[in-house]
Short mmCIF file of C-alpha atoms and ligand atoms in Angstrom, two decimals:
data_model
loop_
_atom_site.label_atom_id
_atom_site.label_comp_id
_atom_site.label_asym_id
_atom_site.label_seq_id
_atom_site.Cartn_x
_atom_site.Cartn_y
_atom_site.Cartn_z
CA UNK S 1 102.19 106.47 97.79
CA UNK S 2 99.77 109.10 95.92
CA UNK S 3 100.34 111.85 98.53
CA UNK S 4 104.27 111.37 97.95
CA UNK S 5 103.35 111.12 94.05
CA UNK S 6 101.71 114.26 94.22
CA UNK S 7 104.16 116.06 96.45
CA UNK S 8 107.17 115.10 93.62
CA UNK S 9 104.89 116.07 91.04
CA UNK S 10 104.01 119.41 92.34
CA UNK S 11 107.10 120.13 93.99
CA UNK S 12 109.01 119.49 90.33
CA UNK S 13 106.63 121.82 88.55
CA UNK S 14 107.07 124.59 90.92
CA UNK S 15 110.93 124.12 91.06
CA UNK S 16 110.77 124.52 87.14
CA UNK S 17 108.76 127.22 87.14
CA UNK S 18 110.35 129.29 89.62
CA UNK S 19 114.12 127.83 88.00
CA UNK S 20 112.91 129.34 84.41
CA UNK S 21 111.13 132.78 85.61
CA UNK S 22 114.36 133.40 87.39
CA UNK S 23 116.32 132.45 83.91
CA UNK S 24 114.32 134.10 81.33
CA UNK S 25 114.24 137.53 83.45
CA UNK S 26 118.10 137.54 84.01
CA UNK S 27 118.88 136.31 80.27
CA UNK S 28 116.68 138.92 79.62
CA UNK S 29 117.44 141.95 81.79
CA UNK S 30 121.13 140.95 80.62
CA UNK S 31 120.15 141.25 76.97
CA UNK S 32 118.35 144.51 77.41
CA UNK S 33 121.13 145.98 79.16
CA UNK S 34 123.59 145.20 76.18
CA UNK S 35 121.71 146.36 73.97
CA UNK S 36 121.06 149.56 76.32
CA UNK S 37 124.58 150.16 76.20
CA UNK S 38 125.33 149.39 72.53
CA UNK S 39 122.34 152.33 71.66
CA UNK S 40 124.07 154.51 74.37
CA UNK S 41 127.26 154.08 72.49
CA UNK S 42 126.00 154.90 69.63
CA UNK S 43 123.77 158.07 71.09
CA UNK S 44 126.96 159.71 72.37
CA UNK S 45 128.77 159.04 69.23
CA UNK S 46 125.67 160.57 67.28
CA UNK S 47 125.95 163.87 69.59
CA UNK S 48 129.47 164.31 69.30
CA UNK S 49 129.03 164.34 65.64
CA UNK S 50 125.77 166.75 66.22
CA UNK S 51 128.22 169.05 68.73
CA UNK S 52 131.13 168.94 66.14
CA UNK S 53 129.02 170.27 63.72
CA UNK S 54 127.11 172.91 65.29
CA UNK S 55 129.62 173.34 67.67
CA UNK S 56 127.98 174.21 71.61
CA UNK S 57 125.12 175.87 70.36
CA UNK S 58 123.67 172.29 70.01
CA UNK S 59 122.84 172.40 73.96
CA UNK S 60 120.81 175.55 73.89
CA UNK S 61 117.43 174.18 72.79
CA UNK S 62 118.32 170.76 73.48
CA UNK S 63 115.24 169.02 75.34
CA UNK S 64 116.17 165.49 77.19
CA UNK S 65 114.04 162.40 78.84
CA UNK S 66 114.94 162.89 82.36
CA UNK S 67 116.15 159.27 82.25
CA UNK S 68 118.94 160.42 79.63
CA UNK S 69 121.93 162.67 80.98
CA UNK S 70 124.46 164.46 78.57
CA UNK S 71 127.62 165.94 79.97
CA UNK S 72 130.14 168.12 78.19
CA UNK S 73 133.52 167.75 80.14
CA UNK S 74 136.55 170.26 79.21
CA UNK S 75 139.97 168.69 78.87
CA UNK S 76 140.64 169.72 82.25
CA UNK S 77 137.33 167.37 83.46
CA UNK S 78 136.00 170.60 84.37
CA UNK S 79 131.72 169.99 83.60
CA UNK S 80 131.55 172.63 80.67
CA UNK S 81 127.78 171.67 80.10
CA UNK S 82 125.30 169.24 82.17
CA UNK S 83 121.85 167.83 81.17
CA UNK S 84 120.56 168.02 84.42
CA UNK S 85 122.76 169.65 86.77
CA UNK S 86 124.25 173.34 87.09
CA UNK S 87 127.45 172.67 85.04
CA UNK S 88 129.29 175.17 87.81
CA UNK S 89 128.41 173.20 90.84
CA UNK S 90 129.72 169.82 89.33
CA UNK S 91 132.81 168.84 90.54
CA UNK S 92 135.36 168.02 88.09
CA UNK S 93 135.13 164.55 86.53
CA UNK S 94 138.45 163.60 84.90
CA UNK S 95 138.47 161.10 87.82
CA UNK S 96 135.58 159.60 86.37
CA UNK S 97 136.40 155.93 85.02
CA UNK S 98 134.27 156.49 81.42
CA UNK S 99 135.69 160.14 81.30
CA UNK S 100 139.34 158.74 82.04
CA UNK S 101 139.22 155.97 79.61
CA UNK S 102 138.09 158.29 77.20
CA UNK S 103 140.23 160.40 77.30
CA UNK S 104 142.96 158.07 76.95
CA UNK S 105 141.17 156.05 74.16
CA UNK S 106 138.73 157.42 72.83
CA UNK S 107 136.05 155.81 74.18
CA UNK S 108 135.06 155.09 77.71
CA UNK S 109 132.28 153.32 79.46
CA UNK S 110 130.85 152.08 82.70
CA UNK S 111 128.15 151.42 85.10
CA UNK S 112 127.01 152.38 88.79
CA UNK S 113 124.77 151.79 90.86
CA UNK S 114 122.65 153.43 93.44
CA UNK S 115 123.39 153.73 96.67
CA UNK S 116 119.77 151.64 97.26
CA UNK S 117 120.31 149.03 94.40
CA UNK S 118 117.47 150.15 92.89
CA UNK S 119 118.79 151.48 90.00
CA UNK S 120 121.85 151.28 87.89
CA UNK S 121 123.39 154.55 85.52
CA UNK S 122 125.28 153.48 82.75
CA UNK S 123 127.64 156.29 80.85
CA UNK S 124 129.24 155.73 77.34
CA UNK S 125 131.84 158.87 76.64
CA UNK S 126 133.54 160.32 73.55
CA UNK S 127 136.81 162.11 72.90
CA UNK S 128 136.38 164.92 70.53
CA UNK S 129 139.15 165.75 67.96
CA UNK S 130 139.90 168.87 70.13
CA UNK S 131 139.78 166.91 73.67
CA UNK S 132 136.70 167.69 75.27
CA UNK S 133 134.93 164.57 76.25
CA UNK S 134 130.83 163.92 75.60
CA UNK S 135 128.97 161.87 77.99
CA UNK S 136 125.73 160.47 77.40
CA UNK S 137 124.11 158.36 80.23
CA UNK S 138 121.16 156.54 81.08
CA UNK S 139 119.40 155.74 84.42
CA UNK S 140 117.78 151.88 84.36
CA UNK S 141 115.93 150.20 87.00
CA UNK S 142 118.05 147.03 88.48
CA UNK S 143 116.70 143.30 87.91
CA UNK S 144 115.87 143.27 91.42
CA UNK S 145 113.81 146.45 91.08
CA UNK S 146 112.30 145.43 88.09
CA UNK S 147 111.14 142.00 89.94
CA UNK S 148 109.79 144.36 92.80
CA UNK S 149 107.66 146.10 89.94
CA UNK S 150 106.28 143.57 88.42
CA UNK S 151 105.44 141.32 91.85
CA UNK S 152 101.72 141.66 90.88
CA UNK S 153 101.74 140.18 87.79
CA UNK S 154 104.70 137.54 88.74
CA UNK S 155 102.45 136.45 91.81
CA UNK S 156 99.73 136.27 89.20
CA UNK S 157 101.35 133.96 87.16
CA UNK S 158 102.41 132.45 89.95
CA UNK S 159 99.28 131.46 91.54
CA UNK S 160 97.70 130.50 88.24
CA UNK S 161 100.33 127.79 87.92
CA UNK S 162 100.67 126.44 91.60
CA UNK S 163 96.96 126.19 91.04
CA UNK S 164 97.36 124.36 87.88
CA UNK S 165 100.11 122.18 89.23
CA UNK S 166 97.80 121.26 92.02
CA UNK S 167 95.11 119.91 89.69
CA UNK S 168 97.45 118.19 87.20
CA UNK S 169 99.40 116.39 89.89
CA UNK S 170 96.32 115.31 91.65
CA UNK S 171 95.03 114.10 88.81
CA UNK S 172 98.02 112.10 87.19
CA UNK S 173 99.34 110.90 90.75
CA UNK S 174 95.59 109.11 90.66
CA UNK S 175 95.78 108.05 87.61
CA UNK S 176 98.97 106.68 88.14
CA UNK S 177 98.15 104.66 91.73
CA UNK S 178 94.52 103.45 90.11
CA UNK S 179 95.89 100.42 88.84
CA UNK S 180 97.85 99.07 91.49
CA UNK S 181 94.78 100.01 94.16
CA UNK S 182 92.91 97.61 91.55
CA UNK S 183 95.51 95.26 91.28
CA UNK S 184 93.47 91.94 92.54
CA UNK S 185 95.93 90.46 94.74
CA UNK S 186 94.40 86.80 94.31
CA UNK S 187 95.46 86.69 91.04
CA UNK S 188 98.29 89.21 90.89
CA UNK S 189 100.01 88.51 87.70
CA UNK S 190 96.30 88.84 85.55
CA UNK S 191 96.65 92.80 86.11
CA UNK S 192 100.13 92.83 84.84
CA UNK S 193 99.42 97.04 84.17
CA UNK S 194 103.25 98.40 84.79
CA UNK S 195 106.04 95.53 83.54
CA UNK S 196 108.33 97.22 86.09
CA UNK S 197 105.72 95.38 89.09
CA UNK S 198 105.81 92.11 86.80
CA UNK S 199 108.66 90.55 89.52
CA UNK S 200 106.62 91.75 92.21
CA UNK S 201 103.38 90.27 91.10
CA UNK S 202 104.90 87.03 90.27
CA UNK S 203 106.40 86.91 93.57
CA UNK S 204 103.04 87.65 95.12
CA UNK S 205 101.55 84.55 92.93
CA UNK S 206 103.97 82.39 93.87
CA UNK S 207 103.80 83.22 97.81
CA UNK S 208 99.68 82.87 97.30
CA UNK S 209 100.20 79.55 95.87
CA UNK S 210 102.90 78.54 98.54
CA UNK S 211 100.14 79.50 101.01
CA UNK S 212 97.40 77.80 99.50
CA UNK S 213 99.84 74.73 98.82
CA UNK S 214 100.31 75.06 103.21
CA UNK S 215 96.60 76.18 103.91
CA UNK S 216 95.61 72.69 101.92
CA UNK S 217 98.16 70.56 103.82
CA UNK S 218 97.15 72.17 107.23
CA UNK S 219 93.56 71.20 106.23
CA UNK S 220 94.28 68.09 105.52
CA UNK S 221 96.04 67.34 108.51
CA UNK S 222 93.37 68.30 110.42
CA UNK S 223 90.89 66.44 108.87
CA UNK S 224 92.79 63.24 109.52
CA UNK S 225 93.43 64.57 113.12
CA UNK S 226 89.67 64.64 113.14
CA UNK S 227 89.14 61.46 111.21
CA UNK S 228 91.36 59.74 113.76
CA UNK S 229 90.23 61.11 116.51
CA UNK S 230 86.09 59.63 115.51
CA UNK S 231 87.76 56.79 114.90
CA UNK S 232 89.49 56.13 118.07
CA UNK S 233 85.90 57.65 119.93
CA UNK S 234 84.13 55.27 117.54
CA UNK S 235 86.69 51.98 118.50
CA UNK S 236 86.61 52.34 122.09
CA UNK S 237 82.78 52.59 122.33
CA UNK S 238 82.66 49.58 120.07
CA UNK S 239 85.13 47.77 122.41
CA UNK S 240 83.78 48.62 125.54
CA UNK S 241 80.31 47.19 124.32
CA UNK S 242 81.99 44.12 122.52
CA UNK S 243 83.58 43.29 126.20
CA UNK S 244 80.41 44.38 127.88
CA UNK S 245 78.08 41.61 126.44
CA UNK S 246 80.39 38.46 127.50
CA UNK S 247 81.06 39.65 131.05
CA UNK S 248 77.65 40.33 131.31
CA UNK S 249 76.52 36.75 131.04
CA UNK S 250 79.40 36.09 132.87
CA UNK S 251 78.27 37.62 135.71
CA UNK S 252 74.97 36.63 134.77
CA UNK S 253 75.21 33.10 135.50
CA UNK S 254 78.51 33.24 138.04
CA UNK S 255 75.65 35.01 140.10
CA UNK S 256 73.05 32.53 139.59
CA UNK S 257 75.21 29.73 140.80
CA UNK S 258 76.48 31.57 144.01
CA UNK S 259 72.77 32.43 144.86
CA UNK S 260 72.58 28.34 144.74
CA UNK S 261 69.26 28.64 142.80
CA UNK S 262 71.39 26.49 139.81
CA UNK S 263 70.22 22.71 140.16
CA UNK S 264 73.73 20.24 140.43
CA UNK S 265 72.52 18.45 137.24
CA UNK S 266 72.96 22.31 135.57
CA UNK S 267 76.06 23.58 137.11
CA UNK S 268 78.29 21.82 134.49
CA UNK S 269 76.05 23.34 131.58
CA UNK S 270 76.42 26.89 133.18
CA UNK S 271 79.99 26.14 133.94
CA UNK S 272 80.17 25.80 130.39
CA UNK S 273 78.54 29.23 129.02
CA UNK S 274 80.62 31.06 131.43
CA UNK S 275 84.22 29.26 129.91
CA UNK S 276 82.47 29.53 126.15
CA UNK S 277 82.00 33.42 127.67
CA UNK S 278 85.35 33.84 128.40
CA UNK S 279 87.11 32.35 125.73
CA UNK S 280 85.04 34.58 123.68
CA UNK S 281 86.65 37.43 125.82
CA UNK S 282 90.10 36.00 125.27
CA UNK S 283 89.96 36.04 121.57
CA UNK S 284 88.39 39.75 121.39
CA UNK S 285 91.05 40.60 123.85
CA UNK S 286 93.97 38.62 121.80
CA UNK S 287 92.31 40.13 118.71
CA UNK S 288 92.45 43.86 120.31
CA UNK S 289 96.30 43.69 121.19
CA UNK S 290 96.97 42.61 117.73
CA UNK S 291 95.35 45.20 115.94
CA UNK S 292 97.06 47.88 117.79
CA UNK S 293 100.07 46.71 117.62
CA UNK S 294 99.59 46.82 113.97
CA UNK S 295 97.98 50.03 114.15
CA UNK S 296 100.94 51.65 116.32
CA UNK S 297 103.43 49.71 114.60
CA UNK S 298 104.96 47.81 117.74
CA UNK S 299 105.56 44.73 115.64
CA UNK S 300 109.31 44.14 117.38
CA UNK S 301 109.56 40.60 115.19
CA UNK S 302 111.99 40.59 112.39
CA UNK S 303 111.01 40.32 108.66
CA UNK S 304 112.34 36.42 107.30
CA UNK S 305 111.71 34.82 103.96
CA UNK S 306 108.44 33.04 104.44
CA UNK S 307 107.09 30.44 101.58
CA UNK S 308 103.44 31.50 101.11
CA UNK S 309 102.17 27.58 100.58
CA UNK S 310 104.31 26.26 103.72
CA UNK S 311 102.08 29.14 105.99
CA UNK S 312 98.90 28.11 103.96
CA UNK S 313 99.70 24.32 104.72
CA UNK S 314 100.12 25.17 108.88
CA UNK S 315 97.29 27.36 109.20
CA UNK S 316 94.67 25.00 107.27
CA UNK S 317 96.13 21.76 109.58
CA UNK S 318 95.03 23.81 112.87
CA UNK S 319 91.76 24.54 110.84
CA UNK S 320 91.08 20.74 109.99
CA UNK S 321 88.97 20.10 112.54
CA UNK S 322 86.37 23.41 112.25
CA UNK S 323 86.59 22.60 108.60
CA UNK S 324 85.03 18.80 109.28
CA UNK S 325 82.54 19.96 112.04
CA UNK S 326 81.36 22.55 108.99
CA UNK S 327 81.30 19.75 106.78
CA UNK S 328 83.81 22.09 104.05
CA UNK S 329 86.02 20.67 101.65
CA UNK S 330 89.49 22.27 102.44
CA UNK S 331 91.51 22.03 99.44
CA UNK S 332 95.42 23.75 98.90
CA UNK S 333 97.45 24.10 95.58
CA UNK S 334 99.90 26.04 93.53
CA UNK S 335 103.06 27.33 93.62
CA UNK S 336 105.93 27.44 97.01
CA UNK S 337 106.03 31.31 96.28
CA UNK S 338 108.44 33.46 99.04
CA UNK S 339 107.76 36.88 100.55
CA UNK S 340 109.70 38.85 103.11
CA UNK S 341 107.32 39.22 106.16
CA UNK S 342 106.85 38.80 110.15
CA UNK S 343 105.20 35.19 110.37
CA UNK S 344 103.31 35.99 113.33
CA UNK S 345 101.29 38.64 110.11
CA UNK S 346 101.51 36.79 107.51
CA UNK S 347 99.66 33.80 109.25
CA UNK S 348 97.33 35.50 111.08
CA UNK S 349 96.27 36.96 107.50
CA UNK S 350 95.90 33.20 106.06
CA UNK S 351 94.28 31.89 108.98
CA UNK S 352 91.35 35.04 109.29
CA UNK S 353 90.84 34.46 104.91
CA UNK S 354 90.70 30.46 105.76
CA UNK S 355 89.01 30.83 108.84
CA UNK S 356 85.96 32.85 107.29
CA UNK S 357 86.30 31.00 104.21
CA UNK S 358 84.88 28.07 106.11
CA UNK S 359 82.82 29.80 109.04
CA UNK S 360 80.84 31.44 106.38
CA UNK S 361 80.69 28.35 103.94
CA UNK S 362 77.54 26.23 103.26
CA UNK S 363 77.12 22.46 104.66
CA UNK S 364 79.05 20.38 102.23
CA UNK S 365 81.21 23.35 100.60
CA UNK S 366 84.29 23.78 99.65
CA UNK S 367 87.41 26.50 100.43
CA UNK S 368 90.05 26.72 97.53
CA UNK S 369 93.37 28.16 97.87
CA UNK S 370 95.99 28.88 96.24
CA UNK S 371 99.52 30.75 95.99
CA UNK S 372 101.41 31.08 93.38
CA UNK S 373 103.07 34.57 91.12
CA UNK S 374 100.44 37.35 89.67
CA UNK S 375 101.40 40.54 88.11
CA UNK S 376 105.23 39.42 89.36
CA UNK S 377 104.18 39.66 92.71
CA UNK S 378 103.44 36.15 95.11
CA UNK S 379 99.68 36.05 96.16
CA UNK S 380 97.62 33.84 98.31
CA UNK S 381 93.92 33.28 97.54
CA UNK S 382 91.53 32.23 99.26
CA UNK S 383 87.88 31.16 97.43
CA UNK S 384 84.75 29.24 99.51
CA UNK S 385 81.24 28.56 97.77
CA UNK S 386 79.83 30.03 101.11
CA UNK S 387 77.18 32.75 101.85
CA UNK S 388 79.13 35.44 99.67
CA UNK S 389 79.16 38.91 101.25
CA UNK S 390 76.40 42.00 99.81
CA UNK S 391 78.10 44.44 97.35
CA UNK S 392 76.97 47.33 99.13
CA UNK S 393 79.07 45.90 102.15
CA UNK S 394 82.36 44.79 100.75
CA UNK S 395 83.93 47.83 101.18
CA UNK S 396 83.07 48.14 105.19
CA UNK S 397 84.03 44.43 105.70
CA UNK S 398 87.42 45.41 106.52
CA UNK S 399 86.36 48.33 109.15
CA UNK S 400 86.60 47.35 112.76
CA UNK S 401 83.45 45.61 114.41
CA UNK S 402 81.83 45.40 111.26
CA UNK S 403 79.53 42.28 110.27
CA UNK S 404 77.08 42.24 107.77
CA UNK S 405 74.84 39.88 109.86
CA UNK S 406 75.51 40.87 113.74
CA UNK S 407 73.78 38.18 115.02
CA UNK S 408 75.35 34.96 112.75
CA UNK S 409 78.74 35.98 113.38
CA UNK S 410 78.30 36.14 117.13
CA UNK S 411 76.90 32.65 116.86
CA UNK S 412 79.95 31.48 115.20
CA UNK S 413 82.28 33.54 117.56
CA UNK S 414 83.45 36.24 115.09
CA UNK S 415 85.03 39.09 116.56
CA UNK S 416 84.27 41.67 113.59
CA UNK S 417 88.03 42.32 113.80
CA UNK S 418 89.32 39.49 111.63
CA UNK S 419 89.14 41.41 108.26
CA UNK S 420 90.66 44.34 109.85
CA UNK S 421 93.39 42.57 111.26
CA UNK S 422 94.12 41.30 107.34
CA UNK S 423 94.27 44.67 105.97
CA UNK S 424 96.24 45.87 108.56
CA UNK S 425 98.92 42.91 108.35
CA UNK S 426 98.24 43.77 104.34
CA UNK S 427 99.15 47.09 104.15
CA UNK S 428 102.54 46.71 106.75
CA UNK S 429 103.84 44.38 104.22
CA UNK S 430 102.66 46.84 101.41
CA UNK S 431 100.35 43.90 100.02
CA UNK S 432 97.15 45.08 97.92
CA UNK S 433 93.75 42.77 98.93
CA UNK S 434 91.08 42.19 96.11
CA UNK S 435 87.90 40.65 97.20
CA UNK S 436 84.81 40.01 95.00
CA UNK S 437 81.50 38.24 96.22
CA UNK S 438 78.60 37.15 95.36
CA UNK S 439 75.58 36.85 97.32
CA UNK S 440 74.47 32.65 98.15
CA UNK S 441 77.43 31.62 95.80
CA UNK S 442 80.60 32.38 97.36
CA UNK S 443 83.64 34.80 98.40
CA UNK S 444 87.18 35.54 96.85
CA UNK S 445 89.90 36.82 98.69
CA UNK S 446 93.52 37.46 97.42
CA UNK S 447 96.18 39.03 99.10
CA UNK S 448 98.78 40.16 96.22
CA UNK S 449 102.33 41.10 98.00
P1 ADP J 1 84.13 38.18 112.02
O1 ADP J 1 84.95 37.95 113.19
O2 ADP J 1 82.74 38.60 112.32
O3 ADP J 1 84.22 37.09 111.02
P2 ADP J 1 85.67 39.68 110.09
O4 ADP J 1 86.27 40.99 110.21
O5 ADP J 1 86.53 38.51 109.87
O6 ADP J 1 84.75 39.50 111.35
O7 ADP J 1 84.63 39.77 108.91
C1 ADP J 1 83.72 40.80 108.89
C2 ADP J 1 82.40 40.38 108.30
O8 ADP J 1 82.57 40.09 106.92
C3 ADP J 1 81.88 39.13 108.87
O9 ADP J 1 81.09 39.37 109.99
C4 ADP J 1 81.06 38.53 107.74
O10 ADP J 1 79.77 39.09 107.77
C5 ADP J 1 81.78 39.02 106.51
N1 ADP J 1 82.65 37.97 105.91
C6 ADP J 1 83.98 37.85 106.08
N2 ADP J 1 84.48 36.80 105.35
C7 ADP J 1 83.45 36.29 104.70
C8 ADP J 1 83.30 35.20 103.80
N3 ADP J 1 84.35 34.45 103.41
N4 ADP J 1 82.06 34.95 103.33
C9 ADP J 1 80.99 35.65 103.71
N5 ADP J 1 81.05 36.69 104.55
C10 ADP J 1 82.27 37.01 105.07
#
């Protein structure tokens, strides 16, 4: 962009330099010459007065610049007198156009030039009262011979400006391409230095933030790629050891009895570790296949209008008895609120809330729930006076295999999966969950649709 900045820049100077050179000469060379021929005019008229006065005796002593030629022509256009030339070897010159015009007018002119172009004769001629003709002429130097002269000084001139051109273009095509070189293209439209780039720079911002606006969303994407990816790494570790530690004792004491080293009195006990073993299994297993189907959204069951209390009712009648071996108070009220949901969800939600509510309770506690309308939208609550959950944990309750005390929840055959089976269900049927706990006095759970 400079180099072709520079190139018009120079290449305009020298075209106008060269353009007027070439006009002033000619418009001058053409002025000179008029008035050249207007003072030859008048020269010849100025002799022909001198001639009529003193008659031919004016030529004796009559000393000329060998540039100026006068000619005294007889009637006849035989030369009767030459500046220059032997008037008897001139031929005659009534041909002549001045001498012809002259004669016929008065006055006659014209010009000729040499045979080399190099210089041009001009001749201005007078008729005298008694016929003769006067001829004055001049010998000038053509415009092309004059340039030819004068080449030293022209190139001079010439060089001097080229040379000045040169500097002034380099230095103003610069000057010119500075402030786009600095233009900082990260924030294009804070250098706004020429208002005819404005459109281009705004263009430029608008592309940058389009790309950004991408480069964020590509980001992001991969970050969850990544995020998913851990977590899929992290689940399948966590599910290969939660299957791991059943079939272990499974195997444990299936070995023991075929080795026959198992009394008979024990084989019913040991029958019985390896069935409380494997139920275990089943549940993590059941548990498993629901959360992915969840997860991958392969629920094929319908959504139906499903009365919040009715579920509640169902689910805490299958929990009667585990409430009464926990010694816990079950106790259900409020409204018959409806939401549109897959059963099979919605009562595996209820039935993990109740189901903790009284696992983690205290001897002789209670579990409260209750549906009804909050915020115009049906919830389900469920509140025990049990153990109450740590505040630093209540937001990684709901991850996947996650139990604030390991050890209890085995004991009571938690599969660390319940929670996360609720906020899964939850969030297909676009419910919000609130929880809030306190350590020794109790947990509340509600499930707002
Ligand atoms: P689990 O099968 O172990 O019960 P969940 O996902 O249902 O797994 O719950 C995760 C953990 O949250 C439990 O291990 C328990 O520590 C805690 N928790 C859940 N519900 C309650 C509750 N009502 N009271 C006290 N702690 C609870």
């Amino acid at each position: 962009m400079r180099n072709r900045i520079f190139y018009g820049i120079f290449s305009v100077a020298l075209l106008v330099l060269v353009a007027s050179m070439v006009l002033i000469f000619s418009a001058l060379y053409t002025q000179y010459s008029k008035e050249y021929e207007k003072s030859l005019q008048n020269e010849a008229y100025l002799v022909a007065a001198a001639i009529r006065h003193t008659g031919s005796g004016y030529f004796s002593d009559l000393k000329v610049d060998k540039r100026y030629r006068i000619t005294y022509i007889a009637r006849s256009g035989k030369v009767i007198y030459d500046t220059s030339v032997d008037a008897s070897k001139l031929p005659n010159h009534a041909s002549r156009p001045e001498v012809k015009e002259a004669m016929k007018t008065g006055y006659g002119s014209d010009t000729r030039y040499s045979k080399t172009l190099s210089e041009k004769t001009s001749y201005s001629a007078v008729r005298m009262e008694d016929g003769r003709v006067l001829r004055v002429s001049i010998t000038q130097f053509t415009l092309l011979t004059l340039l030819l002269r004068l080449m030293k000084p022209i190139l001079l001139v010439l060089l001097l400006t080229i040379m000045t051109s040169l500097l002034l273009a380099s230095r103003i095509s610069r000057r010119i391409v500075k402030p786009i070189n600095e233009i900082d293209l990260d924030a294009p439209t804070e250098n706004m230095t020429y208002p005819e780039l404005e459109p281009l720079l705004v263009r430029i911002e608008e592309q940058n933030d389009m790309l950004n606006q991408r480069i964020d969303k590509l980001r992001g994407d991969v970050d969850e790629k990544t995020r998913e990816a851990e977590f899929r790494k992290e689940f399948t570790a966590n599910v290969s050891h939660e299957l791991k530690t059943p079939l272990t004792s499974i195997s444990g004491f299936a070995e023991i009895m075929k080795n026959g080293i198992v009394r008979p009195e024990d084989v019913e006990k040991f029958a019985g570790r390896i069935y409380e073993e494997a139920q275990r299994l089943i549940v993590l297993v059941d548990d498993i296949i629901k959360l992915s189907q969840l997860d991958e959204n392969q629920i094929t069951a319908k959504k139906e209008r499903l009365d919040l209390y009715g579920v509640a009712e169902e689910v805490l009648y299958t929990l009667n008895a585990a409430a009464k071996g926990m010694d816990v108070k079950v106790d259900l009220s409020g409204k018959h609120v409806h939401v549109d949901g897959v059963y099979q969800i919605i009562e595996e939600i209820v039935y993990n809330l109740c189901d903790n509510a009284i696992k983690y309770n205290k001897k002789g506690g209670t579990v409260r729930v209750s549906t009804g309308m909050a915020e115009g939208r049906p919830y389900i609550c469920v509140k025990d006076t049990g153990i109450g959950i740590p505040q630093e944990d209540l937001d990684r309750v709901f991850e996947r295999f996650y139990r604030v005390n390991k050890s209890h929840s085995k004991e009571i055959g938690g599969t660390g999966l319940g929670l996360s089976i609720v906020r899964h269900g939850a969030a297909y049927h676009n419910a919000d969950i609130r929880i809030q706990s306190r350590l020794g006095e109790g947990t509340e759970i509600t499930v707002l649709f």
